[in-house]
């Protein structure tokens, strides 16, 4: 195993004549360049810290303030109103003895100028924070902007005139407010009214009233106290209790996936696609570290979004624990972990301080693909430990992976920049059954073989045998929009900036003297192998139960929807309500993810898309009411949905507030029948929209074939559906539907048909005249 010692800088042997020291110049050179790169990164972070710390001012503005103050003093005027003289009186004795009177005045003026400059910066940042706390603009009708909002937009543009770094706005973002408890309870009761019988609704209303008048106000006080000192009163508890304390498998239940282009595969060479993909991901990491990425904003506005989730994107692993998992984040590593046919490798991506070229990474990947060596005993399916239940994995990890060769190899995986799987299957829309292959493609990215992904890593990249790619992301560290931003950059950089030669290989030269990728070594005892088999059995049962259906809807897209002056998201959500009613014969509690990144450390909030208005519309349509009445009810429901979305984005949602009240009640050791009932309600329809075109690396108008498939997730409830959708360009909407085979009442393919049918019916309803009966319901 000579390659296992490549990173050792020296060896020594004890002889009768003393110690024989043998130095490795190559290894010492690598260590030296690695150290230089580390110091360059530290310097870059320090510089960015200064630039970020004085934003929206600039460091050069300090010199301007100093010159103005000194010029004013030279003109025999005191702009400090005596403060400079007081500073001079309190100078250290050593300065007073060594400096002349003019020198002391100069030093005092510099101190005053610096304090004045810092005060101005604090005032500017406070003003920016106040401006970013204004959200009334979201509730104004399009084309009817108030004068206050116009002035506000002008001021925000003025304060944002300097080019910001990725994290420049972080300290200026407002804190998430705690809504009044009465408002939250009123909105909650309104949201469940169409889902409960009159008697049951009356019962829950009494529970809510009792909660508000007794325990609720007490819990609210504790929550407000937390909001005073915490940057976000929700996010830390949400991460811990919703994600990290879950003891069930995170595969399918928590992790989600992202897909490649629908129609385009830039190269069919697996090693080449891996070379460009790995390079693009590392270029993104470099941009994050240097804060060269533009801060994300609400589309079409200058309003920034919180960028905190980018901090743990790379070099992060979810480590299992018996009671709670822990997110571990390390400094940048110079390698990635690679899995192929049951074997784990460490692949160095830097050499003497430089990033390997895509062609060199392709060369190294090809070495792995050509390696004929078999897996070590117990190595092939070791990744199943991350796919099974968390407690057995935590115990095995503590007992068998806390020292020796197993710890060293596990550390190399967990501290890697990210995880790469070289899959030996072919995926994508191909062959005689392209639609069915998309379903298989989704399942492969969601769970694979249940042992060939490392589900604990922040994300795992999958490169298939035919050059198709995708990723599986762990959910606790960030939400889908952040990962979608990373993946969009990766795909666009791969296809449009790095590119391939005419033979489908990566561009660039190859240094054939590169040391080969390092095989990781393991010592897997029989007890661990038994647990691997148990975890794999649990994971396979879960994976086999998942029913995935992916389909592109191509009859129309956001272009035609916007011509009707309707929000595309509201249109799709109402179509989902109609589809669910037709599929299940009733309504259900519906979850739609909305971001709260207008606030510092914001994550998500729930939009309860099933409303009184949406139910009224669906019932009217299905009962054959007139077209004019149905159109009126539809627009009312769409406006209601948009208002719910705005409330969720601006901190006035329902579910995160109730969740935090429940956490406080648990800390205090008191039970609330009302909160217990609220937190136990199942979300039988869980939905999410994947954002697209967050970056301006290419446009779909000139490159319509580069259509993104988006991504998806597993069903939240055993008897429900998970629906993810991405609105691509003007004429396509891609859907990902998931459910469980074990539930006889759900079928992802049938529900997909109902979604397509509902979308078509809504467009026919709104595009035709304003009178006549509603369209007939067709049968599958």
Tab-separated table of N, CA and C in Angstrom, residues 674-778:
chain	number	residue	atom	x	y	z
A	674	UNK	N	-53.984	21.894	23.174
A	674	UNK	CA	-54.120	22.596	21.899
A	674	UNK	C	-52.861	22.439	21.050
A	675	UNK	N	-51.685	22.740	21.622
A	675	UNK	CA	-50.439	22.636	20.863
A	675	UNK	C	-50.154	21.198	20.460
A	676	UNK	N	-50.473	20.255	21.331
A	676	UNK	CA	-50.248	18.854	21.008
A	676	UNK	C	-51.060	18.440	19.791
A	677	UNK	N	-52.296	18.918	19.701
A	677	UNK	CA	-53.141	18.582	18.553
A	677	UNK	C	-52.632	19.254	17.283
A	678	UNK	N	-52.214	20.516	17.405
A	678	UNK	CA	-51.731	21.246	16.236
A	678	UNK	C	-50.495	20.572	15.651
A	679	UNK	N	-49.548	20.200	16.510
A	679	UNK	CA	-48.280	19.641	16.040
A	679	UNK	C	-48.409	18.195	15.564
A	680	UNK	N	-49.548	17.551	15.831
A	680	UNK	CA	-49.721	16.154	15.410
A	680	UNK	C	-50.539	16.027	14.129
A	681	UNK	N	-50.998	17.130	13.571
A	681	UNK	CA	-51.801	17.076	12.347
A	681	UNK	C	-50.933	16.659	11.154
A	682	UNK	N	-51.372	15.702	10.346
A	682	UNK	CA	-50.559	15.230	9.214
A	682	UNK	C	-50.683	16.156	8.000
A	683	UNK	N	-49.559	16.324	7.295
A	683	UNK	CA	-49.551	17.090	6.044
A	683	UNK	C	-49.652	16.086	4.900
A	684	UNK	N	-50.863	15.788	4.457
A	684	UNK	CA	-51.040	14.768	3.426
A	684	UNK	C	-50.691	15.272	2.029
A	685	UNK	N	-50.565	16.568	1.895
A	685	UNK	CA	-50.104	17.129	0.627
A	685	UNK	C	-49.006	18.137	0.953
A	686	UNK	N	-47.766	17.753	0.660
A	686	UNK	CA	-46.606	18.611	0.934
A	686	UNK	C	-46.026	19.073	-0.388
A	687	UNK	N	-45.905	20.377	-0.585
A	687	UNK	CA	-45.514	20.919	-1.884
A	687	UNK	C	-44.366	21.912	-1.738
A	688	UNK	N	-43.635	22.072	-2.829
A	688	UNK	CA	-42.524	23.019	-2.831
A	688	UNK	C	-42.189	23.387	-4.267
A	689	UNK	N	-41.824	24.654	-4.472
A	689	UNK	CA	-41.401	25.113	-5.796
A	689	UNK	C	-39.888	25.280	-5.816
A	690	UNK	N	-39.233	24.722	-6.818
A	690	UNK	CA	-37.788	24.871	-6.976
A	690	UNK	C	-37.509	26.140	-7.767
A	691	UNK	N	-36.716	27.064	-7.224
A	691	UNK	CA	-36.407	28.286	-7.980
A	691	UNK	C	-35.486	27.989	-9.151
A	692	UNK	N	-35.549	28.815	-10.173
A	692	UNK	CA	-34.722	28.633	-11.369
A	692	UNK	C	-34.219	29.986	-11.843
A	693	UNK	N	-33.125	29.953	-12.614
A	693	UNK	CA	-32.505	31.156	-13.163
A	693	UNK	C	-32.153	32.150	-12.060
A	694	UNK	N	-31.581	31.630	-10.965
A	694	UNK	CA	-31.102	32.516	-9.910
A	694	UNK	C	-29.808	33.213	-10.328
A	695	UNK	N	-29.127	32.654	-11.323
A	695	UNK	CA	-27.876	33.206	-11.823
A	695	UNK	C	-28.032	33.571	-13.294
A	696	UNK	N	-27.226	34.499	-13.753
A	696	UNK	CA	-27.309	34.954	-15.137
A	696	UNK	C	-26.161	34.355	-15.955
A	697	UNK	N	-26.028	33.034	-15.892
A	697	UNK	CA	-24.951	32.364	-16.618
A	697	UNK	C	-25.367	31.980	-18.033
A	698	UNK	N	-26.656	31.805	-18.254
A	698	UNK	CA	-27.183	31.570	-19.591
A	698	UNK	C	-28.692	31.807	-19.522
A	699	UNK	N	-29.331	31.930	-20.671
A	699	UNK	CA	-30.772	32.145	-20.677
A	699	UNK	C	-31.443	31.084	-21.540
A	700	UNK	N	-32.654	30.721	-21.137
A	700	UNK	CA	-33.393	29.674	-21.822
A	700	UNK	C	-33.936	30.118	-23.176
A	701	UNK	N	-33.974	31.425	-23.423
A	701	UNK	CA	-34.468	31.904	-24.713
A	701	UNK	C	-33.509	31.492	-25.822
A	702	UNK	N	-32.207	31.690	-25.588
A	702	UNK	CA	-31.201	31.332	-26.587
A	702	UNK	C	-30.787	29.866	-26.501
A	703	UNK	N	-31.057	29.227	-25.368
A	703	UNK	CA	-30.678	27.827	-25.181
A	703	UNK	C	-31.875	27.043	-24.622
A	704	UNK	N	-32.954	26.943	-25.383
A	704	UNK	CA	-34.168	26.302	-24.857
A	704	UNK	C	-34.000	24.822	-24.559
A	705	UNK	N	-32.977	24.182	-25.155
A	705	UNK	CA	-32.801	22.750	-24.913
A	705	UNK	C	-32.213	22.464	-23.528
A	706	UNK	N	-31.636	23.501	-22.877
A	706	UNK	CA	-31.043	23.305	-21.553
A	706	UNK	C	-32.097	23.520	-20.472
A	707	UNK	N	-33.119	22.704	-20.540
A	707	UNK	CA	-34.233	22.786	-19.594
A	707	UNK	C	-33.880	21.983	-18.346
A	708	UNK	N	-34.055	22.590	-17.189
A	708	UNK	CA	-33.754	21.905	-15.936
A	708	UNK	C	-34.922	21.026	-15.513
A	709	UNK	N	-34.594	19.859	-14.989
A	709	UNK	CA	-35.632	18.975	-14.458
A	709	UNK	C	-36.020	19.328	-13.035
A	710	UNK	N	-35.206	20.133	-12.355
A	710	UNK	CA	-35.491	20.459	-10.958
A	710	UNK	C	-35.142	19.309	-10.039
A	711	UNK	N	-35.897	19.164	-8.981
A	711	UNK	CA	-35.637	18.106	-8.013
A	711	UNK	C	-36.873	17.785	-7.219
A	712	UNK	N	-36.742	16.823	-6.301
A	712	UNK	CA	-37.911	16.397	-5.536
A	712	UNK	C	-37.531	15.820	-4.192
A	713	UNK	N	-38.530	15.273	-3.502
A	713	UNK	CA	-38.353	14.738	-2.154
A	713	UNK	C	-39.376	13.637	-1.924
A	714	UNK	N	-39.202	12.894	-0.850
A	714	UNK	CA	-40.112	11.812	-0.522
A	714	UNK	C	-41.391	12.321	0.117
A	715	UNK	N	-42.414	11.468	0.217
A	715	UNK	CA	-43.678	11.882	0.838
A	715	UNK	C	-43.492	12.146	2.330
A	716	UNK	N	-44.179	13.158	2.836
A	716	UNK	CA	-44.076	13.515	4.255
A	716	UNK	C	-44.953	12.611	5.101
A	717	UNK	N	-46.154	12.301	4.613
A	717	UNK	CA	-47.092	11.433	5.335
A	717	UNK	C	-47.176	10.082	4.636
A	718	UNK	N	-47.395	9.023	5.419
A	718	UNK	CA	-47.485	7.681	4.840
A	718	UNK	C	-48.647	7.545	3.875
A	719	UNK	N	-49.697	8.354	4.080
A	719	UNK	CA	-50.879	8.287	3.213
A	719	UNK	C	-51.042	9.566	2.404
A	720	UNK	N	-49.916	10.231	2.105
A	720	UNK	CA	-50.003	11.502	1.389
A	720	UNK	C	-49.082	11.571	0.193
A	721	UNK	N	-48.982	12.766	-0.370
A	721	UNK	CA	-48.165	13.017	-1.548
A	721	UNK	C	-47.127	14.099	-1.253
A	722	UNK	N	-45.955	13.939	-1.865
A	722	UNK	CA	-44.982	15.013	-1.932
A	722	UNK	C	-44.914	15.507	-3.361
A	723	UNK	N	-45.070	16.807	-3.564
A	723	UNK	CA	-45.084	17.371	-4.920
A	723	UNK	C	-44.099	18.528	-4.992
A	724	UNK	N	-43.111	18.387	-5.850
A	724	UNK	CA	-42.183	19.474	-6.131
A	724	UNK	C	-42.347	19.873	-7.589
A	725	UNK	N	-42.241	21.155	-7.875
A	725	UNK	CA	-42.398	21.601	-9.257
A	725	UNK	C	-41.436	22.746	-9.546
A	726	UNK	N	-41.048	22.842	-10.798
A	726	UNK	CA	-40.154	23.903	-11.248
A	726	UNK	C	-40.747	24.509	-12.508
A	727	UNK	N	-40.928	25.812	-12.494
A	727	UNK	CA	-41.526	26.524	-13.620
A	727	UNK	C	-40.390	26.930	-14.555
A	728	UNK	N	-40.241	26.204	-15.687
A	728	UNK	CA	-39.093	26.349	-16.578
A	728	UNK	C	-39.475	27.205	-17.777
A	729	UNK	N	-38.810	28.318	-17.944
A	729	UNK	CA	-39.072	29.151	-19.109
A	729	UNK	C	-40.524	29.614	-19.142
A	730	UNK	N	-41.026	29.808	-20.354
A	730	UNK	CA	-42.386	30.320	-20.540
A	730	UNK	C	-43.396	29.229	-20.841
A	731	UNK	N	-42.934	28.014	-21.189
A	731	UNK	CA	-43.861	27.030	-21.746
A	731	UNK	C	-43.757	25.646	-21.127
A	732	UNK	N	-43.164	25.517	-19.941
A	732	UNK	CA	-43.024	24.189	-19.352
A	732	UNK	C	-43.024	24.267	-17.832
A	733	UNK	N	-43.623	23.246	-17.212
A	733	UNK	CA	-43.594	23.076	-15.762
A	733	UNK	C	-43.252	21.609	-15.497
A	734	UNK	N	-42.180	21.369	-14.792
A	734	UNK	CA	-41.775	20.005	-14.466
A	734	UNK	C	-42.241	19.631	-13.062
A	735	UNK	N	-42.833	18.436	-12.928
A	735	UNK	CA	-43.385	17.990	-11.650
A	735	UNK	C	-42.672	16.733	-11.169
A	736	UNK	N	-42.499	16.650	-9.852
A	736	UNK	CA	-41.973	15.464	-9.174
A	736	UNK	C	-43.007	15.072	-8.110
A	737	UNK	N	-43.594	13.909	-8.257
A	737	UNK	CA	-44.635	13.443	-7.340
A	737	UNK	C	-44.126	12.186	-6.641
A	738	UNK	N	-44.325	12.129	-5.329
A	738	UNK	CA	-43.919	10.943	-4.566
A	738	UNK	C	-45.043	10.523	-3.630
A	739	UNK	N	-45.119	9.229	-3.377
A	739	UNK	CA	-46.085	8.665	-2.418
A	739	UNK	C	-45.543	7.306	-2.007
A	740	UNK	N	-46.353	6.518	-1.313
A	740	UNK	CA	-45.898	5.210	-0.845
A	740	UNK	C	-46.795	4.105	-1.410
A	741	UNK	N	-46.147	3.053	-1.911
A	741	UNK	CA	-46.888	1.908	-2.432
A	741	UNK	C	-47.739	1.264	-1.345
A	742	UNK	N	-47.285	1.350	-0.090
A	742	UNK	CA	-47.990	0.671	1.005
A	742	UNK	C	-49.347	1.280	1.295
A	743	UNK	N	-49.585	2.505	0.835
A	743	UNK	CA	-50.900	3.129	1.000
A	743	UNK	C	-51.729	2.869	-0.258
A	744	UNK	N	-52.836	2.172	-0.100
A	744	UNK	CA	-53.671	1.811	-1.243
A	744	UNK	C	-54.440	3.005	-1.806
A	745	UNK	N	-54.472	4.101	-1.065
A	745	UNK	CA	-55.246	5.263	-1.501
A	745	UNK	C	-54.415	6.261	-2.296
A	746	UNK	N	-53.116	6.026	-2.388
A	746	UNK	CA	-52.257	6.956	-3.140
A	746	UNK	C	-51.612	6.247	-4.324
A	747	UNK	N	-51.412	7.000	-5.380
A	747	UNK	CA	-50.753	6.494	-6.585
A	747	UNK	C	-50.132	7.701	-7.290
A	748	UNK	N	-48.815	7.758	-7.338
A	748	UNK	CA	-48.130	8.934	-7.880
A	748	UNK	C	-48.465	9.175	-9.345
A	749	UNK	N	-48.607	8.102	-10.134
A	749	UNK	CA	-48.912	8.267	-11.554
A	749	UNK	C	-50.331	8.806	-11.759
A	750	UNK	N	-51.272	8.252	-11.000
A	750	UNK	CA	-52.650	8.751	-11.112
A	750	UNK	C	-52.753	10.205	-10.658
A	751	UNK	N	-52.032	10.518	-9.590
A	751	UNK	CA	-52.073	11.902	-9.116
A	751	UNK	C	-51.403	12.830	-10.124
A	752	UNK	N	-50.348	12.352	-10.767
A	752	UNK	CA	-49.724	13.145	-11.818
A	752	UNK	C	-50.684	13.430	-12.959
A	753	UNK	N	-51.490	12.403	-13.325
A	753	UNK	CA	-52.504	12.611	-14.363
A	753	UNK	C	-53.515	13.650	-13.919
A	754	UNK	N	-53.938	13.574	-12.671
A	754	UNK	CA	-54.924	14.545	-12.159
A	754	UNK	C	-54.347	15.956	-12.154
A	755	UNK	N	-53.050	16.091	-11.858
A	755	UNK	CA	-52.425	17.417	-11.876
A	755	UNK	C	-52.454	17.995	-13.288
A	756	UNK	N	-52.047	17.195	-14.269
A	756	UNK	CA	-52.062	17.657	-15.660
A	756	UNK	C	-53.467	18.037	-16.101
A	757	UNK	N	-54.429	17.188	-15.743
A	757	UNK	CA	-55.822	17.441	-16.114
A	757	UNK	C	-56.339	18.708	-15.444
A	758	UNK	N	-55.999	18.907	-14.162
A	758	UNK	CA	-56.460	20.091	-13.440
A	758	UNK	C	-55.861	21.360	-14.030
A	759	UNK	N	-54.588	21.329	-14.381
A	759	UNK	CA	-53.962	22.500	-15.000
A	759	UNK	C	-54.656	22.864	-16.307
A	760	UNK	N	-54.929	21.858	-17.125
A	760	UNK	CA	-55.598	22.099	-18.407
A	760	UNK	C	-57.002	22.651	-18.198
A	761	UNK	N	-57.744	22.085	-17.242
A	761	UNK	CA	-59.100	22.558	-16.977
A	761	UNK	C	-59.110	23.995	-16.500
A	762	UNK	N	-58.159	24.361	-15.641
A	762	UNK	CA	-58.113	25.743	-15.152
A	762	UNK	C	-57.799	26.710	-16.285
A	763	UNK	N	-56.882	26.333	-17.159
A	763	UNK	CA	-56.566	27.210	-18.283
A	763	UNK	C	-57.762	27.347	-19.216
A	764	UNK	N	-58.467	26.254	-19.481
A	764	UNK	CA	-59.666	26.327	-20.322
A	764	UNK	C	-60.740	27.189	-19.676
A	765	UNK	N	-60.879	27.065	-18.378
A	765	UNK	CA	-61.879	27.850	-17.654
A	765	UNK	C	-61.609	29.337	-17.783
A	766	UNK	N	-60.341	29.741	-17.603
A	766	UNK	CA	-60.004	31.160	-17.546
A	766	UNK	C	-59.760	31.763	-18.923
A	767	UNK	N	-59.496	30.916	-19.925
A	767	UNK	CA	-59.183	31.436	-21.257
A	767	UNK	C	-60.416	31.599	-22.117
A	768	UNK	N	-61.530	30.933	-21.764
A	768	UNK	CA	-62.744	31.001	-22.561
A	768	UNK	C	-63.588	32.172	-22.079
A	769	UNK	N	-64.746	32.324	-22.667
A	769	UNK	CA	-65.628	33.429	-22.317
A	769	UNK	C	-66.032	33.398	-20.866
A	770	UNK	N	-66.773	34.382	-20.448
A	770	UNK	CA	-67.136	34.546	-19.042
A	770	UNK	C	-68.493	33.972	-18.704
A	771	UNK	N	-69.089	33.170	-19.586
A	771	UNK	CA	-70.387	32.575	-19.273
A	771	UNK	C	-70.399	31.131	-19.728
A	772	UNK	N	-71.439	30.401	-19.329
A	772	UNK	CA	-71.525	29.000	-19.710
A	772	UNK	C	-71.097	28.104	-18.581
A	773	UNK	N	-71.307	26.805	-18.721
A	773	UNK	CA	-70.975	25.869	-17.661
A	773	UNK	C	-69.474	25.654	-17.545
A	774	UNK	N	-69.070	25.146	-16.395
A	774	UNK	CA	-67.666	24.801	-16.182
A	774	UNK	C	-67.301	23.609	-17.042
A	775	UNK	N	-66.012	23.419	-17.363
A	775	UNK	CA	-65.615	22.284	-18.210
A	775	UNK	C	-65.935	20.962	-17.549
A	776	UNK	N	-66.260	19.959	-18.392
A	776	UNK	CA	-66.580	18.638	-17.856
A	776	UNK	C	-65.328	17.972	-17.307
A	777	UNK	N	-65.532	17.185	-16.300
A	777	UNK	CA	-64.420	16.428	-15.727
A	777	UNK	C	-64.185	15.184	-16.567
A	778	UNK	N	-62.968	15.000	-17.032
A	778	UNK	CA	-62.619	13.820	-17.812
A	778	UNK	C	-62.086	12.732	-16.886
